[in-house]
Amino acid sequence: LVPAYAGRGYALQRLGRNTEAEADSATALALDPDNPLALLTRALLRETTDRDAALADLTRALALGLMSPVAEDLRRRLIVRR
């Protein structure tokens, strides 16, 4: 179930359906707090509202082995804006 929630949350975020993406990411993280894709999705959602929390989520996702061009782009954006 966790991969389904995490994957759907990520897809919804990319479509701009952020409320639904947040709900699916929260569900995935409640079931597995170390799910890298759900952490990435939450980081993307937090990018404009809470950059410190976004960076913390992203750092955790990368530490768990997430390798993604989207994650690298987000990391650059978060670090540049500091």
Tab-separated table of N, CA and C in Angstrom:
chain	number	residue	atom	x	y	z
A	1	LEU	N	0.792	-1.211	0.000
A	1	LEU	CA	0.000	0.000	0.000
A	1	LEU	C	0.832	1.272	0.000
A	2	VAL	N	1.955	1.242	0.707
A	2	VAL	CA	2.784	2.450	0.799
A	2	VAL	C	3.259	2.918	-0.577
A	3	PRO	N	3.801	2.030	-1.421
A	3	PRO	CA	4.225	2.498	-2.744
A	3	PRO	C	3.081	3.100	-3.566
A	4	ALA	N	1.889	2.567	-3.405
A	4	ALA	CA	0.739	3.110	-4.148
A	4	ALA	C	0.401	4.523	-3.683
A	5	TYR	N	0.341	4.731	-2.379
A	5	TYR	CA	0.062	6.072	-1.859
A	5	TYR	C	1.175	7.048	-2.222
A	6	ALA	N	2.424	6.600	-2.071
A	6	ALA	CA	3.553	7.478	-2.375
A	6	ALA	C	3.578	7.840	-3.859
A	7	GLY	N	3.376	6.859	-4.712
A	7	GLY	CA	3.380	7.098	-6.151
A	7	GLY	C	2.246	7.994	-6.603
A	8	ARG	N	1.067	7.726	-6.077
A	8	ARG	CA	-0.074	8.562	-6.455
A	8	ARG	C	0.097	9.985	-5.922
A	9	GLY	N	0.618	10.108	-4.702
A	9	GLY	CA	0.860	11.439	-4.147
A	9	GLY	C	1.825	12.232	-5.009
A	10	TYR	N	2.884	11.575	-5.459
A	10	TYR	CA	3.858	12.247	-6.319
A	10	TYR	C	3.203	12.667	-7.638
A	11	ALA	N	2.450	11.764	-8.247
A	11	ALA	CA	1.785	12.087	-9.514
A	11	ALA	C	0.808	13.243	-9.345
A	12	LEU	N	0.058	13.236	-8.259
A	12	LEU	CA	-0.897	14.316	-8.008
A	12	LEU	C	-0.183	15.655	-7.806
A	13	GLN	N	0.953	15.633	-7.119
A	13	GLN	CA	1.711	16.866	-6.926
A	13	GLN	C	2.182	17.407	-8.267
A	14	ARG	N	2.660	16.548	-9.126
A	14	ARG	CA	3.140	16.975	-10.433
A	14	ARG	C	2.001	17.549	-11.274
A	15	LEU	N	0.772	17.100	-11.019
A	15	LEU	CA	-0.404	17.610	-11.723
A	15	LEU	C	-0.969	18.876	-11.078
A	16	GLY	N	-0.376	19.293	-9.963
A	16	GLY	CA	-0.852	20.489	-9.283
A	16	GLY	C	-2.030	20.249	-8.358
A	17	ARG	N	-2.337	19.020	-8.087
A	17	ARG	CA	-3.446	18.674	-7.198
A	17	ARG	C	-2.877	18.474	-5.784
A	18	ASN	N	-2.435	19.589	-5.214
A	18	ASN	CA	-1.625	19.541	-4.005
A	18	ASN	C	-2.355	19.053	-2.762
A	19	THR	N	-3.618	19.365	-2.620
A	19	THR	CA	-4.352	18.906	-1.436
A	19	THR	C	-4.421	17.382	-1.423
A	20	GLU	N	-4.724	16.804	-2.561
A	20	GLU	CA	-4.787	15.343	-2.663
A	20	GLU	C	-3.399	14.735	-2.515
A	21	ALA	N	-2.394	15.387	-3.084
A	21	ALA	CA	-1.023	14.895	-2.974
A	21	ALA	C	-0.571	14.884	-1.528
A	22	GLU	N	-0.916	15.941	-0.809
A	22	GLU	CA	-0.547	16.018	0.606
A	22	GLU	C	-1.193	14.891	1.410
A	23	ALA	N	-2.456	14.609	1.126
A	23	ALA	CA	-3.155	13.538	1.843
A	23	ALA	C	-2.509	12.184	1.571
A	24	ASP	N	-2.207	11.898	0.308
A	24	ASP	CA	-1.593	10.607	-0.015
A	24	ASP	C	-0.189	10.494	0.567
A	25	SER	N	0.570	11.567	0.529
A	25	SER	CA	1.917	11.542	1.108
A	25	SER	C	1.857	11.330	2.616
A	26	ALA	N	0.919	11.998	3.256
A	26	ALA	CA	0.756	11.828	4.704
A	26	ALA	C	0.397	10.394	5.051
A	27	THR	N	-0.465	9.798	4.264
A	27	THR	CA	-0.840	8.397	4.500
A	27	THR	C	0.366	7.487	4.317
A	28	ALA	N	1.118	7.693	3.237
A	28	ALA	CA	2.312	6.872	2.992
A	28	ALA	C	3.306	7.016	4.134
A	29	LEU	N	3.519	8.247	4.595
A	29	LEU	CA	4.487	8.470	5.670
A	29	LEU	C	3.995	7.972	7.022
A	30	ALA	N	2.691	7.950	7.222
A	30	ALA	CA	2.155	7.375	8.461
A	30	ALA	C	2.418	5.865	8.500
A	31	LEU	N	2.353	5.244	7.337
A	31	LEU	CA	2.601	3.805	7.244
A	31	LEU	C	4.095	3.472	7.214
A	32	ASP	N	4.876	4.362	6.613
A	32	ASP	CA	6.322	4.159	6.497
A	32	ASP	C	7.019	5.518	6.497
A	33	PRO	N	7.468	5.976	7.664
A	33	PRO	CA	8.091	7.300	7.774
A	33	PRO	C	9.372	7.455	6.959
A	34	ASP	N	9.922	6.349	6.475
A	34	ASP	CA	11.164	6.390	5.709
A	34	ASP	C	10.946	6.140	4.219
A	35	ASN	N	9.773	6.452	3.707
A	35	ASN	CA	9.521	6.264	2.278
A	35	ASN	C	10.096	7.457	1.514
A	36	PRO	N	11.143	7.236	0.711
A	36	PRO	CA	11.806	8.359	0.036
A	36	PRO	C	10.904	9.131	-0.924
A	37	LEU	N	10.044	8.441	-1.655
A	37	LEU	CA	9.188	9.141	-2.607
A	37	LEU	C	8.164	10.015	-1.888
A	38	ALA	N	7.606	9.536	-0.804
A	38	ALA	CA	6.655	10.343	-0.036
A	38	ALA	C	7.364	11.545	0.593
A	39	LEU	N	8.600	11.347	1.040
A	39	LEU	CA	9.373	12.467	1.582
A	39	LEU	C	9.668	13.500	0.498
A	40	LEU	N	10.013	13.044	-0.698
A	40	LEU	CA	10.248	13.967	-1.805
A	40	LEU	C	8.983	14.748	-2.127
A	41	THR	N	7.867	14.062	-2.187
A	41	THR	CA	6.600	14.737	-2.500
A	41	THR	C	6.289	15.792	-1.456
A	42	ARG	N	6.451	15.440	-0.183
A	42	ARG	CA	6.178	16.415	0.866
A	42	ARG	C	7.150	17.587	0.782
A	43	ALA	N	8.404	17.318	0.433
A	43	ALA	CA	9.375	18.397	0.253
A	43	ALA	C	8.955	19.329	-0.874
A	44	LEU	N	8.504	18.764	-1.976
A	44	LEU	CA	8.029	19.586	-3.093
A	44	LEU	C	6.839	20.442	-2.680
A	45	LEU	N	5.943	19.865	-1.901
A	45	LEU	CA	4.765	20.596	-1.443
A	45	LEU	C	5.145	21.717	-0.474
A	46	ARG	N	6.198	21.513	0.291
A	46	ARG	CA	6.618	22.494	1.301
A	46	ARG	C	7.590	23.538	0.762
A	47	GLU	N	8.026	23.377	-0.465
A	47	GLU	CA	9.072	24.245	-1.018
A	47	GLU	C	8.767	25.727	-0.844
A	48	THR	N	7.544	26.136	-1.062
A	48	THR	CA	7.221	27.558	-1.001
A	48	THR	C	6.654	27.995	0.352
A	49	THR	N	6.257	27.054	1.186
A	49	THR	CA	5.635	27.431	2.455
A	49	THR	C	6.537	27.236	3.665
A	50	ASP	N	7.442	26.255	3.605
A	50	ASP	CA	8.313	25.960	4.748
A	50	ASP	C	9.603	25.340	4.214
A	51	ARG	N	10.494	26.202	3.750
A	51	ARG	CA	11.710	25.714	3.085
A	51	ARG	C	12.594	24.880	4.007
A	52	ASP	N	12.655	25.209	5.287
A	52	ASP	CA	13.468	24.414	6.209
A	52	ASP	C	12.930	22.989	6.319
A	53	ALA	N	11.621	22.865	6.435
A	53	ALA	CA	11.009	21.534	6.495
A	53	ALA	C	11.182	20.798	5.170
A	54	ALA	N	11.071	21.531	4.062
A	54	ALA	CA	11.267	20.916	2.746
A	54	ALA	C	12.689	20.369	2.629
A	55	LEU	N	13.657	21.159	3.060
A	55	LEU	CA	15.046	20.719	2.987
A	55	LEU	C	15.286	19.518	3.898
A	56	ALA	N	14.670	19.495	5.057
A	56	ALA	CA	14.812	18.353	5.966
A	56	ALA	C	14.230	17.084	5.336
A	57	ASP	N	13.046	17.201	4.740
A	57	ASP	CA	12.446	16.041	4.070
A	57	ASP	C	13.319	15.563	2.915
A	58	LEU	N	13.795	16.500	2.131
A	58	LEU	CA	14.617	16.144	0.978
A	58	LEU	C	15.934	15.509	1.414
A	59	THR	N	16.563	16.076	2.430
A	59	THR	CA	17.813	15.522	2.938
A	59	THR	C	17.609	14.089	3.407
A	60	ARG	N	16.506	13.844	4.097
A	60	ARG	CA	16.193	12.484	4.571
A	60	ARG	C	15.967	11.548	3.391
A	61	ALA	N	15.219	11.985	2.380
A	61	ALA	CA	14.957	11.146	1.207
A	61	ALA	C	16.263	10.787	0.503
A	62	LEU	N	17.151	11.760	0.349
A	62	LEU	CA	18.436	11.501	-0.302
A	62	LEU	C	19.294	10.557	0.533
A	63	ALA	N	19.254	10.715	1.854
A	63	ALA	CA	20.015	9.827	2.743
A	63	ALA	C	19.503	8.391	2.663
A	64	LEU	N	18.230	8.246	2.351
A	64	LEU	CA	17.636	6.912	2.217
A	64	LEU	C	17.903	6.308	0.841
A	65	GLY	N	18.607	7.039	-0.013
A	65	GLY	CA	19.000	6.478	-1.297
A	65	GLY	C	18.225	6.960	-2.501
A	66	LEU	N	17.353	7.926	-2.325
A	66	LEU	CA	16.602	8.449	-3.464
A	66	LEU	C	17.552	9.102	-4.457
A	67	MET	N	17.459	8.687	-5.700
A	67	MET	CA	18.240	9.306	-6.770
A	67	MET	C	17.246	9.731	-7.839
A	68	SER	N	17.106	11.040	-8.000
A	68	SER	CA	16.099	11.559	-8.902
A	68	SER	C	16.516	12.936	-9.394
A	69	PRO	N	16.377	13.194	-10.689
A	69	PRO	CA	16.653	14.539	-11.179
A	69	PRO	C	15.747	15.587	-10.528
A	70	VAL	N	14.519	15.218	-10.222
A	70	VAL	CA	13.592	16.142	-9.560
A	70	VAL	C	14.127	16.501	-8.182
A	71	ALA	N	14.632	15.505	-7.457
A	71	ALA	CA	15.197	15.757	-6.125
A	71	ALA	C	16.422	16.654	-6.216
A	72	GLU	N	17.274	16.424	-7.190
A	72	GLU	CA	18.472	17.253	-7.349
A	72	GLU	C	18.110	18.690	-7.712
A	73	ASP	N	17.127	18.857	-8.580
A	73	ASP	CA	16.665	20.208	-8.926
A	73	ASP	C	16.101	20.924	-7.699
A	74	LEU	N	15.305	20.211	-6.924
A	74	LEU	CA	14.734	20.801	-5.714
A	74	LEU	C	15.843	21.171	-4.734
A	75	ARG	N	16.819	20.303	-4.571
A	75	ARG	CA	17.937	20.588	-3.653
A	75	ARG	C	18.636	21.877	-4.068
A	76	ARG	N	18.900	22.022	-5.341
A	76	ARG	CA	19.550	23.244	-5.823
A	76	ARG	C	18.691	24.479	-5.549
A	77	ARG	N	17.397	24.369	-5.803
A	77	ARG	CA	16.505	25.519	-5.561
A	77	ARG	C	16.468	25.896	-4.080
A	78	LEU	N	16.407	24.904	-3.221
A	78	LEU	CA	16.324	25.179	-1.791
A	78	LEU	C	17.617	25.772	-1.254
A	79	ILE	N	18.745	25.298	-1.753
A	79	ILE	CA	20.028	25.800	-1.270
A	79	ILE	C	20.290	27.198	-1.806
A	80	VAL	N	19.971	27.447	-3.055
A	80	VAL	CA	20.197	28.764	-3.662
A	80	VAL	C	19.373	29.838	-2.969
A	81	ARG	N	18.175	29.517	-2.557
A	81	ARG	CA	17.268	30.506	-1.951
A	81	ARG	C	17.575	30.780	-0.490
A	82	ARG	N	18.504	30.083	0.093
A	82	ARG	CA	18.806	30.289	1.522
A	82	ARG	C	19.371	31.607	1.758
